[in-house]
Short mmCIF file of C-alpha atoms and ligand atoms in Angstrom, two decimals:
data_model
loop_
_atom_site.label_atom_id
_atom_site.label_comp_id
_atom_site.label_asym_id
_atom_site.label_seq_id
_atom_site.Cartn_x
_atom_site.Cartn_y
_atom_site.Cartn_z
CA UNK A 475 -7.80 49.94 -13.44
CA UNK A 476 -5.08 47.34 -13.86
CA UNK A 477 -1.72 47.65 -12.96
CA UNK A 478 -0.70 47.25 -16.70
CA UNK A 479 -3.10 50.21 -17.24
CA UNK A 480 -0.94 52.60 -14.52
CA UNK A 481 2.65 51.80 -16.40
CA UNK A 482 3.20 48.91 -14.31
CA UNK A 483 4.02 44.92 -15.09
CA UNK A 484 0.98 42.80 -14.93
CA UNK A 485 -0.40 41.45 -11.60
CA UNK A 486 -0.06 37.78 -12.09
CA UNK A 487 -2.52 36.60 -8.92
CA UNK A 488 -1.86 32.64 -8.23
CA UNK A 489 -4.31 31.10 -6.21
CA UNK A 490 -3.10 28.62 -3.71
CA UNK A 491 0.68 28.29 -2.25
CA UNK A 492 1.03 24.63 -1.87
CA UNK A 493 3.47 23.18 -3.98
CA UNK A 494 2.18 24.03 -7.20
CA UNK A 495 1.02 27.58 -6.80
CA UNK A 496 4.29 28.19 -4.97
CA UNK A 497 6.50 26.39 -7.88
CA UNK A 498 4.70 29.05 -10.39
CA UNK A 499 5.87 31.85 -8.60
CA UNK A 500 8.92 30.50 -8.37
CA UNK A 501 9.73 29.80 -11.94
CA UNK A 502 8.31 33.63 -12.61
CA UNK A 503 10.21 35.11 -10.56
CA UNK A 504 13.44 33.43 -11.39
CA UNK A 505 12.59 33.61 -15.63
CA UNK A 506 11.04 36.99 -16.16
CA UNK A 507 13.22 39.80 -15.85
CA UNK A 508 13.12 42.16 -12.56
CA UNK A 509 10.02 44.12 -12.02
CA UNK A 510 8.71 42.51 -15.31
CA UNK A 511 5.24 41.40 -13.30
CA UNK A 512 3.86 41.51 -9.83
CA UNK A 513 3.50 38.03 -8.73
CA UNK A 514 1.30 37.59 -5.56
CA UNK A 515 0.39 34.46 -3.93
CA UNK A 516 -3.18 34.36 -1.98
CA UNK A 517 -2.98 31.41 0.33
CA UNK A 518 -4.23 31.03 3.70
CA UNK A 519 -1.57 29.48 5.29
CA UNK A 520 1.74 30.78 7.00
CA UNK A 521 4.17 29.60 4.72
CA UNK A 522 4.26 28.96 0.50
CA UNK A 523 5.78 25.21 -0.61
CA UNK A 524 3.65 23.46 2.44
CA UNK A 525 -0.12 23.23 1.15
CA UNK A 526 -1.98 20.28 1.99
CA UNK A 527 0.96 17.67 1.85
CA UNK A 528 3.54 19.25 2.90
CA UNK A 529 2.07 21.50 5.96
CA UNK A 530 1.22 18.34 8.25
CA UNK A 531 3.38 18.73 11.88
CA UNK A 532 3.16 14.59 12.55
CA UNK A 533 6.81 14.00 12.17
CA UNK A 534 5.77 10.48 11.35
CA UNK A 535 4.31 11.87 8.00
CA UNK A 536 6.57 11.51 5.07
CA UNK A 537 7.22 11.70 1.86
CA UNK A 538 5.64 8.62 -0.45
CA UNK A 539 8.23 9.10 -3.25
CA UNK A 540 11.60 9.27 -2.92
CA UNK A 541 13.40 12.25 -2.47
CA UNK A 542 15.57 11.67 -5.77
CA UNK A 543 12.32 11.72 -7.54
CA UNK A 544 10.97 14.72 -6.27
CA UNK A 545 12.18 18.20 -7.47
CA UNK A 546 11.39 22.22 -7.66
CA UNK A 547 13.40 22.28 -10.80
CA UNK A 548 12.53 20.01 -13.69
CA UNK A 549 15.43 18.69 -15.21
CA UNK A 550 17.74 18.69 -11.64
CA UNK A 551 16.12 15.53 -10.21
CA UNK A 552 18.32 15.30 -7.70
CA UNK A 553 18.06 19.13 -6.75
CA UNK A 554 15.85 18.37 -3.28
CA UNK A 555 18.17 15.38 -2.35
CA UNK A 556 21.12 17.91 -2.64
CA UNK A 557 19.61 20.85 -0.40
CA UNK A 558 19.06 17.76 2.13
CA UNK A 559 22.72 16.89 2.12
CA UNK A 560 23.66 20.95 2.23
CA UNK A 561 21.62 21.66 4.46
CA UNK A 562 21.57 18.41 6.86
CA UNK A 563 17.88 18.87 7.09
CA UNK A 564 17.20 15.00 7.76
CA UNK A 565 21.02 14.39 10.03
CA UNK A 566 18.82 13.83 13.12
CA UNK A 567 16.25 11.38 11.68
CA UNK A 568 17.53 8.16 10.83
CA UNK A 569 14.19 6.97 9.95
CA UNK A 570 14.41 8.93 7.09
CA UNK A 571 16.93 6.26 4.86
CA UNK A 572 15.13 3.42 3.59
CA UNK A 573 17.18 0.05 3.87
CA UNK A 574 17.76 0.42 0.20
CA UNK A 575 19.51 3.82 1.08
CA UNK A 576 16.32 5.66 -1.03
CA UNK A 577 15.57 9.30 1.35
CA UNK A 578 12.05 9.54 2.62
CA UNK A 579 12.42 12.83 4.98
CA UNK A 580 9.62 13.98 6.92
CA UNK A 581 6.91 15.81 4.81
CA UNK A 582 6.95 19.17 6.28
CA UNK A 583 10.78 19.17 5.44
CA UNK A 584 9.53 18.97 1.54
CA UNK A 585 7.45 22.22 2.35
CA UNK A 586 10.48 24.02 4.01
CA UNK A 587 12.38 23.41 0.95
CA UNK A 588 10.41 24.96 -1.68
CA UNK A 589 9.63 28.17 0.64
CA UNK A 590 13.54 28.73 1.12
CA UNK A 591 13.82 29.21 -2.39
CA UNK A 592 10.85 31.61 -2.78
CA UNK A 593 12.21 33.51 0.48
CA UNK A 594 14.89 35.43 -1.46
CA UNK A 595 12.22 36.72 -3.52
CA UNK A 596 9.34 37.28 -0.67
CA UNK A 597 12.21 39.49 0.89
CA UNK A 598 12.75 41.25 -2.07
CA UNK A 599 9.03 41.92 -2.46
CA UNK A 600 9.47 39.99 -6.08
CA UNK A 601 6.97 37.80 -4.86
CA UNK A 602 3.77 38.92 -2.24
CA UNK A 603 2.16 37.12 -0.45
CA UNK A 604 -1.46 37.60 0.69
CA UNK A 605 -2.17 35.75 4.10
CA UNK A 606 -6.23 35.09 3.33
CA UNK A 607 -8.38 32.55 0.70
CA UNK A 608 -10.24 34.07 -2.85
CA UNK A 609 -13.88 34.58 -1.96
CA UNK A 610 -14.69 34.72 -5.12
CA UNK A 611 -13.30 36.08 -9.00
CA UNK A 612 -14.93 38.49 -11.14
CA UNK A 613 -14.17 39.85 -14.82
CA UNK A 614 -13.06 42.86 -15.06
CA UNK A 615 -12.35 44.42 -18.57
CA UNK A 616 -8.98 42.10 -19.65
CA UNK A 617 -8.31 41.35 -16.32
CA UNK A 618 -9.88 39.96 -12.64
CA UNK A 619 -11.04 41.30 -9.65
CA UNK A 620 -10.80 38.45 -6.95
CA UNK A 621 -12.03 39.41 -3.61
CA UNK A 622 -10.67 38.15 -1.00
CA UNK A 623 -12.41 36.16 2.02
CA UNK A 624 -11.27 39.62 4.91
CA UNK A 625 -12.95 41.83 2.03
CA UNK A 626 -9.79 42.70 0.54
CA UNK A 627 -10.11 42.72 -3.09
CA UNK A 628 -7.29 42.60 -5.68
CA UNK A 629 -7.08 43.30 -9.73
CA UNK A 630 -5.00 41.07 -11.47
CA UNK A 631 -4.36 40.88 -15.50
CA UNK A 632 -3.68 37.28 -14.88
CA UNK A 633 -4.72 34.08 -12.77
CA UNK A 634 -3.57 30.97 -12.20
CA UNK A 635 -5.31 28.82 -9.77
CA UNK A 636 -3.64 26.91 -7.53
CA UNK A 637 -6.20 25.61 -5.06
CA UNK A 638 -5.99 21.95 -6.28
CA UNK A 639 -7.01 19.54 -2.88
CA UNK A 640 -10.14 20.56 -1.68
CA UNK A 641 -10.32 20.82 2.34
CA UNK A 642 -10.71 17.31 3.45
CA UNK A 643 -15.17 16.69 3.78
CA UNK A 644 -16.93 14.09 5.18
CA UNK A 645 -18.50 11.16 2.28
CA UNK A 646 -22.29 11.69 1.90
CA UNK A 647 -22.49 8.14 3.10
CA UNK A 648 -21.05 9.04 6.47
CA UNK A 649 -23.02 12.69 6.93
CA UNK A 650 -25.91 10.70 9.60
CA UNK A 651 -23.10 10.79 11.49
CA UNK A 652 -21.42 13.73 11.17
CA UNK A 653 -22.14 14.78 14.77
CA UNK A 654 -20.60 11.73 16.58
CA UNK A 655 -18.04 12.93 19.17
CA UNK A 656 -15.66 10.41 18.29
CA UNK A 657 -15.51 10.96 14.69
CA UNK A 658 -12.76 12.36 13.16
CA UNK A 659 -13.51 13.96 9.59
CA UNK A 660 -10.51 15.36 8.64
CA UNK A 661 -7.60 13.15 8.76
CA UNK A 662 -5.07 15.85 9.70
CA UNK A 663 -7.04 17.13 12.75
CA UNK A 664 -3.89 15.33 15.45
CA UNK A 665 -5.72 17.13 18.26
CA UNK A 666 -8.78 14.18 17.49
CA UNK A 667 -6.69 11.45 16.75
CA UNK A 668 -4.51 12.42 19.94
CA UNK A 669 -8.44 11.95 21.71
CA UNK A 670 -8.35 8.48 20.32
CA UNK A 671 -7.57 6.13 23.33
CA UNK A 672 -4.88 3.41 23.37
CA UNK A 673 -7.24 0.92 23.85
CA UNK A 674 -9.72 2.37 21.21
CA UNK A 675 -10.50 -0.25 18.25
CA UNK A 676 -10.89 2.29 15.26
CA UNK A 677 -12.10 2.40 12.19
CA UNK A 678 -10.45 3.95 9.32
CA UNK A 679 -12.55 4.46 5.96
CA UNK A 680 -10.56 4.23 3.24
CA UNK A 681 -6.88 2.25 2.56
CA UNK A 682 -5.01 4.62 0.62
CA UNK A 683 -1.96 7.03 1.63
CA UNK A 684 -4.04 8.86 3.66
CA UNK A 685 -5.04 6.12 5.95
CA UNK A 686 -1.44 5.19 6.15
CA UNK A 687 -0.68 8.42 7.58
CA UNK A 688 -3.31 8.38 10.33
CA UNK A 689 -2.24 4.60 11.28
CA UNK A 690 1.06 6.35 11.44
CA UNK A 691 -0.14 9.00 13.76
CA UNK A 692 -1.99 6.46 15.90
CA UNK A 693 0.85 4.31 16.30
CA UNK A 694 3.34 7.47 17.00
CA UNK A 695 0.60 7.97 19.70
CA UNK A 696 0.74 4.40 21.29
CA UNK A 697 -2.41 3.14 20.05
CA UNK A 698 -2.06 -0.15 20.58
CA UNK A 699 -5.97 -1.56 19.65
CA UNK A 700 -7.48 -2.95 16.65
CA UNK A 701 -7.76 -0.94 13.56
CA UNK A 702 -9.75 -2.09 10.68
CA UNK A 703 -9.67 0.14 7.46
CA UNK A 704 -12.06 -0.41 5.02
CA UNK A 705 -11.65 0.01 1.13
CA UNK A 706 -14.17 -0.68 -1.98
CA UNK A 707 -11.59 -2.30 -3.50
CA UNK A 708 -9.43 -3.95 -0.52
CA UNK A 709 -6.18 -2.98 -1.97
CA UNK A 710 -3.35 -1.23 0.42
CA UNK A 711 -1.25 1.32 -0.74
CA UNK A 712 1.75 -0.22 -2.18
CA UNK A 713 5.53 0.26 -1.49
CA UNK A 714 8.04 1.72 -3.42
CA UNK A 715 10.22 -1.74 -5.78
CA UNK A 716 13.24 -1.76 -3.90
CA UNK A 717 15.15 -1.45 -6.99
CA UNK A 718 14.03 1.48 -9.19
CA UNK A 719 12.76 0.51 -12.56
CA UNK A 720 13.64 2.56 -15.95
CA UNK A 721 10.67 5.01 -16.69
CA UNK A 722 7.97 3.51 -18.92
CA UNK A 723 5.82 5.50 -21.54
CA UNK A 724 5.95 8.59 -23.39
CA UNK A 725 2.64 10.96 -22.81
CA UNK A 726 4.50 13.95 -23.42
CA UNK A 727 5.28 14.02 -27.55
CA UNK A 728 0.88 13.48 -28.03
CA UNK A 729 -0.31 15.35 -24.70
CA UNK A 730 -3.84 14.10 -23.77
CA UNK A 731 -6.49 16.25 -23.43
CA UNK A 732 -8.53 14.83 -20.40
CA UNK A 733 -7.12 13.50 -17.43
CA UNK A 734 -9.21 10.13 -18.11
CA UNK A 735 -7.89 10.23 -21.63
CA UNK A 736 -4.07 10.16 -20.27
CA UNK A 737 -5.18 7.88 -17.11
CA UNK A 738 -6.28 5.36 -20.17
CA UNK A 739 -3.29 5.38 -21.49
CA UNK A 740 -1.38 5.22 -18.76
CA UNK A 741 -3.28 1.99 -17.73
CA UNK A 742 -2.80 0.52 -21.57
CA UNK A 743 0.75 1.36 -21.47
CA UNK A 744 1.40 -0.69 -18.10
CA UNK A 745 -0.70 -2.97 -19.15
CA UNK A 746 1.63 -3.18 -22.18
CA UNK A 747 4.87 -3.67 -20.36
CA UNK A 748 3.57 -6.44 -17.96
CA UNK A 749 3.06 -8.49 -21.34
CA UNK A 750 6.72 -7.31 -22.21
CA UNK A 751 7.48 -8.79 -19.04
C1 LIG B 1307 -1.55 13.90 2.18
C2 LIG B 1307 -0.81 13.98 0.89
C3 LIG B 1307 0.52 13.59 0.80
C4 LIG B 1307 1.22 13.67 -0.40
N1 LIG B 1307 2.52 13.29 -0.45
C5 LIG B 1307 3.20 13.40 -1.61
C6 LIG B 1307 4.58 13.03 -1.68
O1 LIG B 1307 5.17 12.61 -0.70
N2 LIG B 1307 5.22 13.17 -2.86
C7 LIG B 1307 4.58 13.63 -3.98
O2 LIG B 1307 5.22 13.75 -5.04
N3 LIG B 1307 3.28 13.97 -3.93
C8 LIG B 1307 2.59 13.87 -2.78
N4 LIG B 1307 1.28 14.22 -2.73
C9 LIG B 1307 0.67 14.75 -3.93
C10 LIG B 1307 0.54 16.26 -3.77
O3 LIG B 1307 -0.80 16.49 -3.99
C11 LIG B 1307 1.42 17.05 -4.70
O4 LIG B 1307 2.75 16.64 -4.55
C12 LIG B 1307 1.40 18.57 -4.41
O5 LIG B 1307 1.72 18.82 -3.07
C13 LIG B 1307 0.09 19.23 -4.74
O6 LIG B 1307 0.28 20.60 -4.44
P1 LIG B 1307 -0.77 21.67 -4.85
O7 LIG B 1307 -0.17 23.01 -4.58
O8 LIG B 1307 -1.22 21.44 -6.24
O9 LIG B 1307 -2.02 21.40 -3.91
P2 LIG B 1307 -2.30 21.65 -2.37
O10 LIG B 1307 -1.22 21.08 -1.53
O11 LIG B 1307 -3.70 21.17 -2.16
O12 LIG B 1307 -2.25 23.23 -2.19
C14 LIG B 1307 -3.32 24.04 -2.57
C15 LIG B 1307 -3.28 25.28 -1.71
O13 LIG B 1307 -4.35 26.11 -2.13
C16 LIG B 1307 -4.87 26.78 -0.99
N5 LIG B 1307 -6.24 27.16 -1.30
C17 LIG B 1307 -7.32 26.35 -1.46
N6 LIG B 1307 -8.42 27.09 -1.71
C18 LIG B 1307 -8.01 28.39 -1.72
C19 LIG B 1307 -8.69 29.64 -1.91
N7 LIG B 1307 -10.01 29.70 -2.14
N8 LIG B 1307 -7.96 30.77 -1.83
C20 LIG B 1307 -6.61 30.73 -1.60
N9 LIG B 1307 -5.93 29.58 -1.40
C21 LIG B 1307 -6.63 28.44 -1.46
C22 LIG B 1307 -4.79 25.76 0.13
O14 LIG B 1307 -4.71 26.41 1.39
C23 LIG B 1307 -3.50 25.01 -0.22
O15 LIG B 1307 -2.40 25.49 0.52
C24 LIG B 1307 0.56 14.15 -1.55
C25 LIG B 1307 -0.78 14.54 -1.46
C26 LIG B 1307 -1.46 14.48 -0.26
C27 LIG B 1307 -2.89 14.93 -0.19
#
């Protein structure tokens, strides 16, 4: 029996607490009025707002996008770079100002943002939060049973799922090696980069952000070796134009229906403005 069914609001159950699942509550809890639904998070991790991005320690980890351009509240762009200033979250870090003055704080910073403003409502138990990961989701009448990976099991009248990055796996291509003591398969595991020697000459696979965070990491750590990072397509991740450029494209007023759908026109409509010049 639901919640609904005993008199109560709905159980809205979001999976994940990373950024996104974290931002739904959020926005629930702050639209609908009070004790209009029971919002509960399931997410493994300590905190909601840090998820995969946003929950690394390596204080040489930051953000890849400006902090002007990244925001819990759509419409308040510059909502995130405010609570910085109030809050003088980056005063110690002078790394954190670009030399065109653009903020680039510390990723885990990003993460305690979004939980302060879901803390008013974990403490007034608008929001719950359930410390474990969804086992598994079954139908139940209108509504779900999701049972949890301790056994638990929870009915919900509503699910949004939040789990979006899958925990980082090893390529096929690299599984005859899988049990090689000096390879490190998840990227965020410091404790084996910290094993990687000084003098080490590394390897990275892949050239993307992620890669730029563990050269980070190994250069925070005083690697001083070779590293050669390999890529199909031998492109590095690119930085930011110094000068912001206006915003390009509307894919809003005709939403696309498939992510390769919108990526194609995303392409055509860059594409488009390089010919504009
Ligand atoms: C390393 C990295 C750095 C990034 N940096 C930036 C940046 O600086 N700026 C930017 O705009 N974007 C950045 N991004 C993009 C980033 O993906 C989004 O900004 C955003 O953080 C995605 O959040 P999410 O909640 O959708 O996903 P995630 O962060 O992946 O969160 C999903 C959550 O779901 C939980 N979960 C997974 N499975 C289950 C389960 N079975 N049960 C319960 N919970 C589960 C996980 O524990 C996790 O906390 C970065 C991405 C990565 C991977």
């Amino acid at each position: 029996m639901s919640a609904r069914d005993l008199g109560r609001g709905p159980v809205v159950a979001i999976i994940g607490g990373g950024f996104s699942g974290a931002a739904t509550a959020f926005h629930l809890a702050r639209l609908l009025p009070a004790g209009a639904a029971d919002i509960v998070v399931v997410e493994p991790r300590e905190g909601l707002g840090y998820g995969l991005a946003y929950s690394t320690a390596d204080p040489s980890h930051r953000i890849n996008v400006p902090a002007s351009r990244m925001t819990l509240i759509s419409g308040q762009d510059s909502h995130f770079a405010d609570w910085l200033e109030q809050t003088g979250a980056i005063l110690d870090d002078a790394e954190a100002i670009a030399a065109n003055g653009a903020l680039y704080p510390q990723r885990r910073v990003f993460g305690r943002y979004v939980e302060s403003y879901l803390q008013p409502f974990l403490f007034g138990k608008v929001i719950r939060h359930v410390r474990s990961a969804i086992a598994s989701v079954e139908l139940s009448g209108q509504g779900y049973i999701l049972i949890l990976a301790d056994g638990r099991t929870l009915a919900a009248d509503a699910l949004v799922i939040a789990a979006t990055h899958p925990p980082p796996a090893l390529p096929s291509a690299l599984r005859s090696v899988a049990a090689a003591a000096r390879l490190v398969a998840n990227p965020y595991d410091l404790g084996g980069l910290q094993a990687i020697g000084r003098d080490d000459q590394v390897l990275v696979v892949g050239t993307g952000l992620t890669s730029a965070d563990i050269i980070a990491t190994l250069d925070r750590n005083g690697h001083r070796s070779r590293i050669v990072a390999l890529s199909r397509h031998g492109y590095r991740s690119r930085s930011h134009a110094v000068l912001p450029g206006d915003p390009i494209g509307d894919f809003i007023s005709l939403p696309s229906r498939s992510a390769t759908v919108m990526l194609r026109r995303i392409r055509a409509t860059i594409l488009d403005a390089k010919r504009r010049g």
